[in-house]
Tab-separated table of C-alpha atoms and ligand atoms in Angstrom:
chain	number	residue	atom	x	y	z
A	1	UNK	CA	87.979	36.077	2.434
A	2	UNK	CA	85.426	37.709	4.022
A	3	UNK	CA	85.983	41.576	5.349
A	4	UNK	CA	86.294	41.986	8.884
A	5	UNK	CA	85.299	44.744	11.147
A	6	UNK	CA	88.465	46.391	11.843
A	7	UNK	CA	89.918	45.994	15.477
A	8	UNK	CA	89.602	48.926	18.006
A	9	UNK	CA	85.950	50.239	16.001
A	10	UNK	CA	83.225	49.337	18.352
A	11	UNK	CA	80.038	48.095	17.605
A	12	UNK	CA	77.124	50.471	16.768
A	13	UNK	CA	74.349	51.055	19.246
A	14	UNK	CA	70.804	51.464	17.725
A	15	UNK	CA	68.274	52.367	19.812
A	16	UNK	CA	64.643	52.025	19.972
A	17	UNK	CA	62.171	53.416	21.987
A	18	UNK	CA	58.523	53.451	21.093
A	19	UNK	CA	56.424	52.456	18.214
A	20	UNK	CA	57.367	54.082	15.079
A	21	UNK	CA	61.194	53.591	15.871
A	22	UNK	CA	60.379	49.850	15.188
A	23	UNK	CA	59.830	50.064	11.364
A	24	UNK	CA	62.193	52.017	10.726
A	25	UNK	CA	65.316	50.206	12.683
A	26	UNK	CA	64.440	47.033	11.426
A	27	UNK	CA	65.480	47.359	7.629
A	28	UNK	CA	68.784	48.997	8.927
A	29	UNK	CA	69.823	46.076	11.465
A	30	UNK	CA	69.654	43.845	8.147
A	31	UNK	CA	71.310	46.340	6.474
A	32	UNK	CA	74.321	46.385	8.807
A	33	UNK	CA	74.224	42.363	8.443
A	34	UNK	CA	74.494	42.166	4.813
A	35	UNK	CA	76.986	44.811	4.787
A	36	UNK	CA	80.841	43.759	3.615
A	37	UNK	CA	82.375	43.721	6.583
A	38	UNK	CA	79.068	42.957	9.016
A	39	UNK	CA	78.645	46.183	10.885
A	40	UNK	CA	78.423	44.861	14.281
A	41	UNK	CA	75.347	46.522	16.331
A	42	UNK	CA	73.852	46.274	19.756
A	43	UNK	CA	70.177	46.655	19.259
A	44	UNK	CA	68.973	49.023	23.033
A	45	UNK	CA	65.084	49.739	23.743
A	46	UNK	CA	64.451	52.242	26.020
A	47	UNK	CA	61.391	50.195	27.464
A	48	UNK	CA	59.382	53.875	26.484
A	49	UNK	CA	56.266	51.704	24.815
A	50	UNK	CA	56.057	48.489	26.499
A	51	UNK	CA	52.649	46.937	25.953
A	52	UNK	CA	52.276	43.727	24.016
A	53	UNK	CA	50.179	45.606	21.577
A	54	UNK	CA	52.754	48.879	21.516
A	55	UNK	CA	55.720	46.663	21.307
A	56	UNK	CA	55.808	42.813	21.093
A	57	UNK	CA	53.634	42.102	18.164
A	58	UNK	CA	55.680	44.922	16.368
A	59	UNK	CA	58.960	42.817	16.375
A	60	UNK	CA	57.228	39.809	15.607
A	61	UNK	CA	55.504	41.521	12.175
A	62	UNK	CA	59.235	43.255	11.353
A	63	UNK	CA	61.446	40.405	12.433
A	64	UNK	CA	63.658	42.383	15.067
A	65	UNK	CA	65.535	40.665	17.276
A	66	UNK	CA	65.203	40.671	20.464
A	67	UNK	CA	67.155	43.406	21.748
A	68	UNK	CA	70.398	42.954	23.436
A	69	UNK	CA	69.568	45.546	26.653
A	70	UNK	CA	66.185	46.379	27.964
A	71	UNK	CA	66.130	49.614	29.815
A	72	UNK	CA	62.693	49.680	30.901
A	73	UNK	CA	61.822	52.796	31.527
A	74	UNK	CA	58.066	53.236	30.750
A	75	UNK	CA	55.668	55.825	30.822
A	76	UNK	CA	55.913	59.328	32.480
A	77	UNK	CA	55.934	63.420	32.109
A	78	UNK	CA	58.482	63.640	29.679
A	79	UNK	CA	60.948	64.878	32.377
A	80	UNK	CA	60.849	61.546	33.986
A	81	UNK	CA	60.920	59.823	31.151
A	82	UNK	CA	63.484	61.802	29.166
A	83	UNK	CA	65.768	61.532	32.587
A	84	UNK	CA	65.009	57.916	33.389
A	85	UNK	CA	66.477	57.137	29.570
A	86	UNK	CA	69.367	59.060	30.236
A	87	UNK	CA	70.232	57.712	33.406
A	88	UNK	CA	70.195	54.281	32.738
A	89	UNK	CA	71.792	54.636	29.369
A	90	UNK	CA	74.713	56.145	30.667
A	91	UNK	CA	76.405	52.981	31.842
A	92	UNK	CA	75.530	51.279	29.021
A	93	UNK	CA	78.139	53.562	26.738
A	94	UNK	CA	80.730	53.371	29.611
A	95	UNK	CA	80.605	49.396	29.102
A	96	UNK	CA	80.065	48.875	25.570
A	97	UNK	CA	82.488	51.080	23.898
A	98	UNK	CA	80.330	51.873	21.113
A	99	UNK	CA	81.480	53.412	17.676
A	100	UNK	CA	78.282	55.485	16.767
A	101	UNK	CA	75.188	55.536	18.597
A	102	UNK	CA	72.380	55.740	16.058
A	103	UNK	CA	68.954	56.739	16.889
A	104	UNK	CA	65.829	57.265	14.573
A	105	UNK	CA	62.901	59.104	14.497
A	106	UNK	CA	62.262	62.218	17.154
A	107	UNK	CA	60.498	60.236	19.610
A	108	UNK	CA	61.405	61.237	23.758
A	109	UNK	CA	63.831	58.182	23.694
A	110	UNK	CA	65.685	59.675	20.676
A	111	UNK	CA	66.639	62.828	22.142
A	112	UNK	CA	67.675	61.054	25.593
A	113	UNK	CA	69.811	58.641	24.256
A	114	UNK	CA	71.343	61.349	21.900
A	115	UNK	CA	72.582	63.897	24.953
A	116	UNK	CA	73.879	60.920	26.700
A	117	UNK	CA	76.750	59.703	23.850
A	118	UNK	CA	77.029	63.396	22.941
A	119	UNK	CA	78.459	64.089	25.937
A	120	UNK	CA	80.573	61.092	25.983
A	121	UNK	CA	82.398	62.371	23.372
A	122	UNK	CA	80.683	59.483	21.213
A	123	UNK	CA	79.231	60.337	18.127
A	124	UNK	CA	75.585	60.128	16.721
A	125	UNK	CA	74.271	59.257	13.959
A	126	UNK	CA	70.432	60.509	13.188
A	127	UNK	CA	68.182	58.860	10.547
A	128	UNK	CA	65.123	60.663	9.404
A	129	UNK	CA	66.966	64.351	10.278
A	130	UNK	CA	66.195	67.674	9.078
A	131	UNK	CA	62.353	67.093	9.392
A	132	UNK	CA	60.356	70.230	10.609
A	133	UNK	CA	57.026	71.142	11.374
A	134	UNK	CA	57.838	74.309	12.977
A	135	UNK	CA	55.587	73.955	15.641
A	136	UNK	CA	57.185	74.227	18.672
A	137	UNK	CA	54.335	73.312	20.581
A	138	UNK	CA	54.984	69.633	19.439
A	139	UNK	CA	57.368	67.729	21.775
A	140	UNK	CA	58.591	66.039	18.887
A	141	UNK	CA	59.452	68.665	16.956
A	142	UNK	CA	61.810	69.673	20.408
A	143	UNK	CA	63.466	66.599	20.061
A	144	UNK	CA	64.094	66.673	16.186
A	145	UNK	CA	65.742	70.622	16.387
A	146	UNK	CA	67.667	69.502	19.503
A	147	UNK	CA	69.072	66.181	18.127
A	148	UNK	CA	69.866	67.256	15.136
A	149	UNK	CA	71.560	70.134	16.137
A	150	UNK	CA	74.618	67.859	18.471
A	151	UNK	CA	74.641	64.660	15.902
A	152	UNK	CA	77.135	63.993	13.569
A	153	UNK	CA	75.697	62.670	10.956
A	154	UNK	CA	72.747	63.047	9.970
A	155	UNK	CA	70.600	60.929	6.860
A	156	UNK	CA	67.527	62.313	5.247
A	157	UNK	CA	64.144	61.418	3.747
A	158	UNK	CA	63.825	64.340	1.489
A	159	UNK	CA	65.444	66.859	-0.100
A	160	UNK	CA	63.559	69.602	2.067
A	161	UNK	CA	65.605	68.279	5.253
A	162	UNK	CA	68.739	69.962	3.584
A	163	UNK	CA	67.452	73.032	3.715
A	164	UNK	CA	65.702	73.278	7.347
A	165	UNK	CA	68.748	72.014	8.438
A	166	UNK	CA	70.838	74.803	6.903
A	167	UNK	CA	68.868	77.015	8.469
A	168	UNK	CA	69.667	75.960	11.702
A	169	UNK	CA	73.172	76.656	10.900
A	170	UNK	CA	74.201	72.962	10.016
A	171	UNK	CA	77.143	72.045	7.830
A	172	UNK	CA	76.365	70.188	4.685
A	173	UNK	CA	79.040	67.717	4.632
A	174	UNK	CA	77.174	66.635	7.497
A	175	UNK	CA	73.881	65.820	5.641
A	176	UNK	CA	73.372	62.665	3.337
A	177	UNK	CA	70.044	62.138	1.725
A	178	UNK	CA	69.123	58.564	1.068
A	179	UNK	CA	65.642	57.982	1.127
A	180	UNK	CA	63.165	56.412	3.894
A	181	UNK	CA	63.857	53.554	5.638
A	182	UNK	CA	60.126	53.355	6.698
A	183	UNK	CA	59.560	52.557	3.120
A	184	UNK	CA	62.319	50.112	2.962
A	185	UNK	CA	60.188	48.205	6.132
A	186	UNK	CA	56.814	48.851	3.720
A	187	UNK	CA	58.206	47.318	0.349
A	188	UNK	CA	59.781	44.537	2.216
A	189	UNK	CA	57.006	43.566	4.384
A	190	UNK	CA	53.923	44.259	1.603
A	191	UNK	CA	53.420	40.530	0.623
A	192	UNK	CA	53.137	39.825	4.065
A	193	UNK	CA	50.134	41.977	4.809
A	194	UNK	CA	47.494	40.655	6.618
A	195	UNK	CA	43.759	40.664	4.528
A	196	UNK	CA	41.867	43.257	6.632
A	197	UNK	CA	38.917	40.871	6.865
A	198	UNK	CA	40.504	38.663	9.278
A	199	UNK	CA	42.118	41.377	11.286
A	200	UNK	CA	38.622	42.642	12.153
A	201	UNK	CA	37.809	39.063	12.368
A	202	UNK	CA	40.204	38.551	14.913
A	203	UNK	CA	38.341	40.974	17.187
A	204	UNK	CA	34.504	39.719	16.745
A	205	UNK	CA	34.054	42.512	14.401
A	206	UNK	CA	31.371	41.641	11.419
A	207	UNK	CA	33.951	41.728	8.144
A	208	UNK	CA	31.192	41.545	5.816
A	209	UNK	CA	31.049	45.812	7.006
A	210	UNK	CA	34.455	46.205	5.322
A	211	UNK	CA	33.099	43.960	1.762
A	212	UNK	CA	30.417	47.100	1.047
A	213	UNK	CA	30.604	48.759	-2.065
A	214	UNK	CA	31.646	52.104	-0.328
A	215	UNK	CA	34.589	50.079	0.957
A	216	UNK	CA	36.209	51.756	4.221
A	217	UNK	CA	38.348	54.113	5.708
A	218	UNK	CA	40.921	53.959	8.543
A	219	UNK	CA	41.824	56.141	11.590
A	220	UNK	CA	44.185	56.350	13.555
A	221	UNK	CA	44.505	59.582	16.506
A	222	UNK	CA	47.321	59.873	19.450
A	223	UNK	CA	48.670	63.696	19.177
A	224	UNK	CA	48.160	65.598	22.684
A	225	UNK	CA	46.633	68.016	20.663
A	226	UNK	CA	44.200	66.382	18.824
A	227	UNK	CA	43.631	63.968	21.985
A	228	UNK	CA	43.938	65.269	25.524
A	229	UNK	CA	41.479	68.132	25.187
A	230	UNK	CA	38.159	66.638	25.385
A	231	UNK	CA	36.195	69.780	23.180
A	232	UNK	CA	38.977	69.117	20.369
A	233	UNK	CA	38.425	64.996	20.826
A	234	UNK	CA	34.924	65.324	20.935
A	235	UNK	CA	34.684	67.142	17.883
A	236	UNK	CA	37.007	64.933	15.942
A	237	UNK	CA	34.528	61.801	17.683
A	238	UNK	CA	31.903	63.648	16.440
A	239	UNK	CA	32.613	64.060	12.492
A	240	UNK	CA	33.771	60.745	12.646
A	241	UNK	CA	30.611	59.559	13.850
A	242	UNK	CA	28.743	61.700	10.339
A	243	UNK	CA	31.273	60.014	8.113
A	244	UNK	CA	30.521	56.620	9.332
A	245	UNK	CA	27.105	56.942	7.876
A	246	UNK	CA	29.594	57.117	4.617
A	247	UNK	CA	31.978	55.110	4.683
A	248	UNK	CA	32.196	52.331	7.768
A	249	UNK	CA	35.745	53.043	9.680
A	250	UNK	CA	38.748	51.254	11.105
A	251	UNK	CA	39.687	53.272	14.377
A	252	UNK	CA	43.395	51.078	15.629
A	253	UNK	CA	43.464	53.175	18.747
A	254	UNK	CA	46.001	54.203	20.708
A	255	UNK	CA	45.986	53.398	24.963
A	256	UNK	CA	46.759	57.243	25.007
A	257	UNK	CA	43.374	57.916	23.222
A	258	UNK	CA	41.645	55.052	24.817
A	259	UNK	CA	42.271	56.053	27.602
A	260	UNK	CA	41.252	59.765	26.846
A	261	UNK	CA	37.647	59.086	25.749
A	262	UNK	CA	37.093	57.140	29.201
A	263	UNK	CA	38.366	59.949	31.143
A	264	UNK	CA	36.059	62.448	28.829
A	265	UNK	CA	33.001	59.788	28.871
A	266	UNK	CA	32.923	60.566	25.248
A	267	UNK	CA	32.890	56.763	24.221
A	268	UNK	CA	29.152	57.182	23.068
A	269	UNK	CA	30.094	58.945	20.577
A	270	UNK	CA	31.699	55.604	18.780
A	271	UNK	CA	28.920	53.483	19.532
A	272	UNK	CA	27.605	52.445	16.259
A	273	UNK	CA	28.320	49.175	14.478
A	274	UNK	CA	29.870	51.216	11.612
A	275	UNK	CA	32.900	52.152	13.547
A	276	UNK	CA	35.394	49.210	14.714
A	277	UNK	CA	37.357	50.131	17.308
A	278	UNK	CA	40.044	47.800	17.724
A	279	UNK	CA	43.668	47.926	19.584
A	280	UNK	CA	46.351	48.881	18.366
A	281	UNK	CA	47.579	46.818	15.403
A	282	UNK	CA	50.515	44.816	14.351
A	283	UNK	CA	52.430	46.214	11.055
A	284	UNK	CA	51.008	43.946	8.830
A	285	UNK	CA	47.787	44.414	10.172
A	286	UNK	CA	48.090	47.864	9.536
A	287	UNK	CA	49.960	47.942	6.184
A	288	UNK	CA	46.794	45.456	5.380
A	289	UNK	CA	43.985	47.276	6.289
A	290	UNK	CA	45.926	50.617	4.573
A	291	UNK	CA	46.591	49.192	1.353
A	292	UNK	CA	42.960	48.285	1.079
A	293	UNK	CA	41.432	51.481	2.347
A	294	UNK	CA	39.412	54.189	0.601
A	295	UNK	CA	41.037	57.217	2.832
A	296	UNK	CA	42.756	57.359	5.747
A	297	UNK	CA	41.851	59.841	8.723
A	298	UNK	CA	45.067	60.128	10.934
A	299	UNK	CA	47.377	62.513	12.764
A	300	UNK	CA	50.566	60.694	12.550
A	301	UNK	CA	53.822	61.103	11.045
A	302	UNK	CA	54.280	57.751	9.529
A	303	UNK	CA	51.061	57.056	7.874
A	304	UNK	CA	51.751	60.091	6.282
A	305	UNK	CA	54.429	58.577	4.387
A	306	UNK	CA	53.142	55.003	4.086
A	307	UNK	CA	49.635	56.373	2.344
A	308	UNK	CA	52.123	58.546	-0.127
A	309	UNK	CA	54.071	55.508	-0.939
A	310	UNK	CA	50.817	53.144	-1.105
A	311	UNK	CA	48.657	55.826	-3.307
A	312	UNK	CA	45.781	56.048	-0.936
A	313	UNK	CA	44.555	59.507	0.046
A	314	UNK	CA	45.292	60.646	3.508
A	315	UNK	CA	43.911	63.707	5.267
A	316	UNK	CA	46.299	64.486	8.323
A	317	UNK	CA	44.314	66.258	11.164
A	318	UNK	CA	47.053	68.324	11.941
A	319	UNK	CA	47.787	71.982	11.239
A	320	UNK	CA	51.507	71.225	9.971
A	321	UNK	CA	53.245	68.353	8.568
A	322	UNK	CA	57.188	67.752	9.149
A	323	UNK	CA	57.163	65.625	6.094
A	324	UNK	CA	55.975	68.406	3.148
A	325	UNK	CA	56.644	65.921	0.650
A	326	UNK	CA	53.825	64.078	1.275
A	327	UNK	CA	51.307	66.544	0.332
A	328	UNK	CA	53.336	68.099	-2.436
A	329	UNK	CA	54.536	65.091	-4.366
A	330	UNK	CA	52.195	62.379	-2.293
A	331	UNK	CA	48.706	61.268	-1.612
A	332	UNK	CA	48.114	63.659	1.811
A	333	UNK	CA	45.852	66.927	2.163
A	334	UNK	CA	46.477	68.486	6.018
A	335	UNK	CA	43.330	69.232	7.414
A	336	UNK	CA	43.913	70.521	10.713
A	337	UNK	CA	41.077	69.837	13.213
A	338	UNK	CA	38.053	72.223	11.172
A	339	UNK	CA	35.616	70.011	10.914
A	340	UNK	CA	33.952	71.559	7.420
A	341	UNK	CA	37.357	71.316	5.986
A	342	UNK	CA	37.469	67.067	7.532
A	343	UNK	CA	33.688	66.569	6.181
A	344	UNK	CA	34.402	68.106	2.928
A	345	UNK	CA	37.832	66.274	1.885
A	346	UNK	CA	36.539	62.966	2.990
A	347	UNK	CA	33.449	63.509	1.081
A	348	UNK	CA	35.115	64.841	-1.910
A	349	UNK	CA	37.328	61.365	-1.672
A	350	UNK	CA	34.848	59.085	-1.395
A	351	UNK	CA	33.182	60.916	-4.790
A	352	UNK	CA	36.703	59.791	-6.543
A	353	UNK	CA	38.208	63.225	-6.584
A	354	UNK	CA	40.930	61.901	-3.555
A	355	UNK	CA	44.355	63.120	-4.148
A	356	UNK	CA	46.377	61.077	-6.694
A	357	UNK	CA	50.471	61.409	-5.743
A	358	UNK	CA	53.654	59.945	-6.865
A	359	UNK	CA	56.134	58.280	-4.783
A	360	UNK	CA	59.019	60.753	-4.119
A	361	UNK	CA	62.478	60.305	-4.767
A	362	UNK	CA	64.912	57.759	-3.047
A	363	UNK	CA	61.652	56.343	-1.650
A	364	UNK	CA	62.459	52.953	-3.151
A	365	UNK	CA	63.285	50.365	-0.365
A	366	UNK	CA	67.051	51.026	-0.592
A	367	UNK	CA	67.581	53.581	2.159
A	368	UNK	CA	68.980	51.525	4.936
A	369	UNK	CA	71.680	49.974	2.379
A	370	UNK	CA	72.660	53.594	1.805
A	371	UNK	CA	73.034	54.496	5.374
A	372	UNK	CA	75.382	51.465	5.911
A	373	UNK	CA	77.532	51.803	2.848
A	374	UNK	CA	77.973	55.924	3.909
A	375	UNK	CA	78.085	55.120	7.862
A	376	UNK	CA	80.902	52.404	7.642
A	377	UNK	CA	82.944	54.167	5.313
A	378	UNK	CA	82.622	57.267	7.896
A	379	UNK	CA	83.662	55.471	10.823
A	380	UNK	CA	86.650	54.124	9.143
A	381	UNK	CA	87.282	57.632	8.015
A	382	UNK	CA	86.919	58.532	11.445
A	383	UNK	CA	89.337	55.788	12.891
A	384	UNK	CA	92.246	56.402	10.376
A	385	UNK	CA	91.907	60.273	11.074
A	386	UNK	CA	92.323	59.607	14.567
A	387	UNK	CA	95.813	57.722	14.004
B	1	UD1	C1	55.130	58.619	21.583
B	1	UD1	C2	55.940	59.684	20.844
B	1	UD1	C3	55.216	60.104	19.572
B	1	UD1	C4	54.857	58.900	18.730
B	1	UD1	C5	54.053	57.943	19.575
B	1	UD1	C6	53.624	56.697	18.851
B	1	UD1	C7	57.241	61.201	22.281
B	1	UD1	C8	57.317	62.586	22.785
B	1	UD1	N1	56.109	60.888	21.648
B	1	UD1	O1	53.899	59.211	21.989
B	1	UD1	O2	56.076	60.943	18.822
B	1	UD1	O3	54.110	59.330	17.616
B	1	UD1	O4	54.873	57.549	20.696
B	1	UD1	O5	52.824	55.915	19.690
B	1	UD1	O6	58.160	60.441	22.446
B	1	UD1	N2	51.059	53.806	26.938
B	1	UD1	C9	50.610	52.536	27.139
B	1	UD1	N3	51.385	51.496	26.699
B	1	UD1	C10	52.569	51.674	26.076
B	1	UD1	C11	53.032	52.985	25.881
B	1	UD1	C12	52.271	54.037	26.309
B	1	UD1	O7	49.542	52.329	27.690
B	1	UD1	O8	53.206	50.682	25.674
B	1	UD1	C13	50.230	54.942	27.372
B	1	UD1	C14	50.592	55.449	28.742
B	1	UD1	O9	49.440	55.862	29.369
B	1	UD1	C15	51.464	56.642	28.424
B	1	UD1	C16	50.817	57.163	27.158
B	1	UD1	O10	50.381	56.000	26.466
B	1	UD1	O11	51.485	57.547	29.466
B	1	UD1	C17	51.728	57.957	26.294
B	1	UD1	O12	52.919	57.219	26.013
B	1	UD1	P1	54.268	58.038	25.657
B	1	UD1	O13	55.367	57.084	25.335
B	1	UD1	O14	54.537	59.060	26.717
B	1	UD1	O15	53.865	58.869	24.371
B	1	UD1	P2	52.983	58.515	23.080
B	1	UD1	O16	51.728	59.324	23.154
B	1	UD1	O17	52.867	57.061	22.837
């Protein structure tokens, strides 16, 4: 006989918001499937990223479903948006009755969603805690300290999360490390990866460029920091624009940055047929174009960890990194926004002298089985503890 979800536990809400929630929710929504019982979940998107290029192609590539309850709350100053969440999420908990509400990731939507069912008296769950860059200049890093400091539960990546999070006054039987569900969506999804010729292709961009001996390189850029000052984007623009004469480049940009480098009128700066510029990409696009790359230039979180776990060498334009383990076990050297420092590591890469990394611990396409096995026997705990 099949186990059965026992009577009176509600279902789990997961909740996505923007972007890199996506990759990371999928693997644990099949997760909660396959799990004996089913874990029953209601899958909520805050609406926070939207377009079809944000959002859409996203579940296609990761097979989400559709998600039960659209909030649709957009764009805005992270007041608005962080209160917009909030307020229509409330009524949501009142009706559904949840178990758990489980976020991932530190994104606005995270934090929103977590202050609501906190103060429900409904517990959280947190995937990807215990992450710090210490810069509290970040808006993410805001919402990782504050989330992590009201959930319940909280799963981690790496073993460094343990100890940030102890620091910060956090009981350890509240901590489980299992590993990185972003690599669970990575390992799953690698076969599927779409050949980075016809994802130029696609967008009337010359793939023969990508074929050279020199190969390519790939950049991504969204951080406020790095984007909405035009002397810091124009200088990142600018060393991009030497390296090309290297190494052609992939930019997958961002509307934030797009958007940016209109307002600054700094789009001359990526006029040369050795830079695509193309919008932003589906995962397998992506993960394609990645795999394949010589380096990649970026200043997000999760490439971070997918060039660590695919053994290319990343340089992270960033003065911190949340996720340490990618430069001391992986494939990433931080390189803030000095442009020597940029030039240099790229060139020193593309001479074969690119950081070589192994893939850290846990890291091994398990992660969101873990979290299931450790969340349902928790809520159970939880139930029978409450009669
Ligand atoms: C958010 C996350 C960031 C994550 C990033 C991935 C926060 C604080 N930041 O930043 O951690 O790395 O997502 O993309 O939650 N826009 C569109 N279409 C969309 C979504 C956004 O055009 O579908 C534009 C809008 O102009 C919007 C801007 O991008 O104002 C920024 O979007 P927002 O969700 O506020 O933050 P991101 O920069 O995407």
């Amino acid at each position: 006989m099949t186990a059965q979800w026992p009577v009176g536990l509600g279902p789990v809400i997961c909740i996505v918001g923007a972007r890199p929630n996506f990759m990371k929710m999928a693997p644990i929504l099949r997760a909660f499937a396959a799990h004996s019982p089913a874990i029953p979940a209601l899958l909520v998107h805050t609406g926070q990223h939207y377009d079809k290029d944000m959002n859409d192609r996203l579940f296609e590539d990761l097979r989400l479903p559709q998600p039960d309850i659209n909030l649709g709350v957009g764009s805005g100053s992270h007041a608005v948006q962080t209160a917009e969440v909030m307020r229509r999420f409330e009524p949501v908990v009142d009706e559904k009755k949840p178990s758990c509400v489980l976020v991932v990731g530190d994104v606005n939507s995270t934090l929103a969603c977590t202050l609501v069912a906190v103060k429900k008296g409904v517990p959280v769950v947190h995937v990807e805690a215990g992450l710090r860059s210490y810069d509290r200049r970040m808006p993410e890093e805001i919402n990782r300290v504050l989330t992590d400091q009201i959930a319940d539960r909280l799963y981690t990546t790496e073993r460094s999360a343990a100890a940030n999070l102890a620091r910060e006054g956090i009981a350890a039987d509240r901590i489980s490390f299992v590993g990185n569900v972003m690599i669970d969506s990575l390992l799953s999804n690698r076969a599927l990866a779409r050949a980075p010729a016809a994802t130029v292709s696609a967008f009337a961009a010359d793939p023969a460029l990508l074929a050279g001996e020199a190969g390519y390189g790939v950049v991504t850029l969204h951080r406020p920091s790095n984007v909405d000052d035009a002397d810091v984007l124009a200088s990142l623009l600018g060393v991009l624009r030497e390296l090309a004469d290297s190494l052609p480049l992939v930019f997958a940009m961002h509307p934030r940055t797009r958007g940016n480098i209109e307002r600054f009128a700094l789009s001359a700066l990526l006029d040369t047929p050795r830079i695509i510029v193309l919008p932003p990409q589906g995962y397998l696009e992506m993960l394609g174009l990645m795999a394949e790359a010589r380096i990649v230039l970026t200043d997000s979180g999760g490439l971070q960890e997918e060039t660590t776990a695919l053994g290319i060498p990343c340089l992270t334009l960033r003065e911190n990194t949340e996720r340490p383990i990618t430069v001391d076990q992986g494939t990433n050297t931080m390189v803030g926004t000095d442009i020597d420092a940029i030039r240099r590591h790229a060139l020193a890469t593309l001479a074969g002298l690119g950081k070589r990394g192994r893939v850290p611990e846990l890291w091994d396409g398990h992660a969101a089985e873990r979290i299931a096995a450790d969340l349902a026997g928790w809520l159970l705990a939880r139930q029978q503890a409450a009669h």
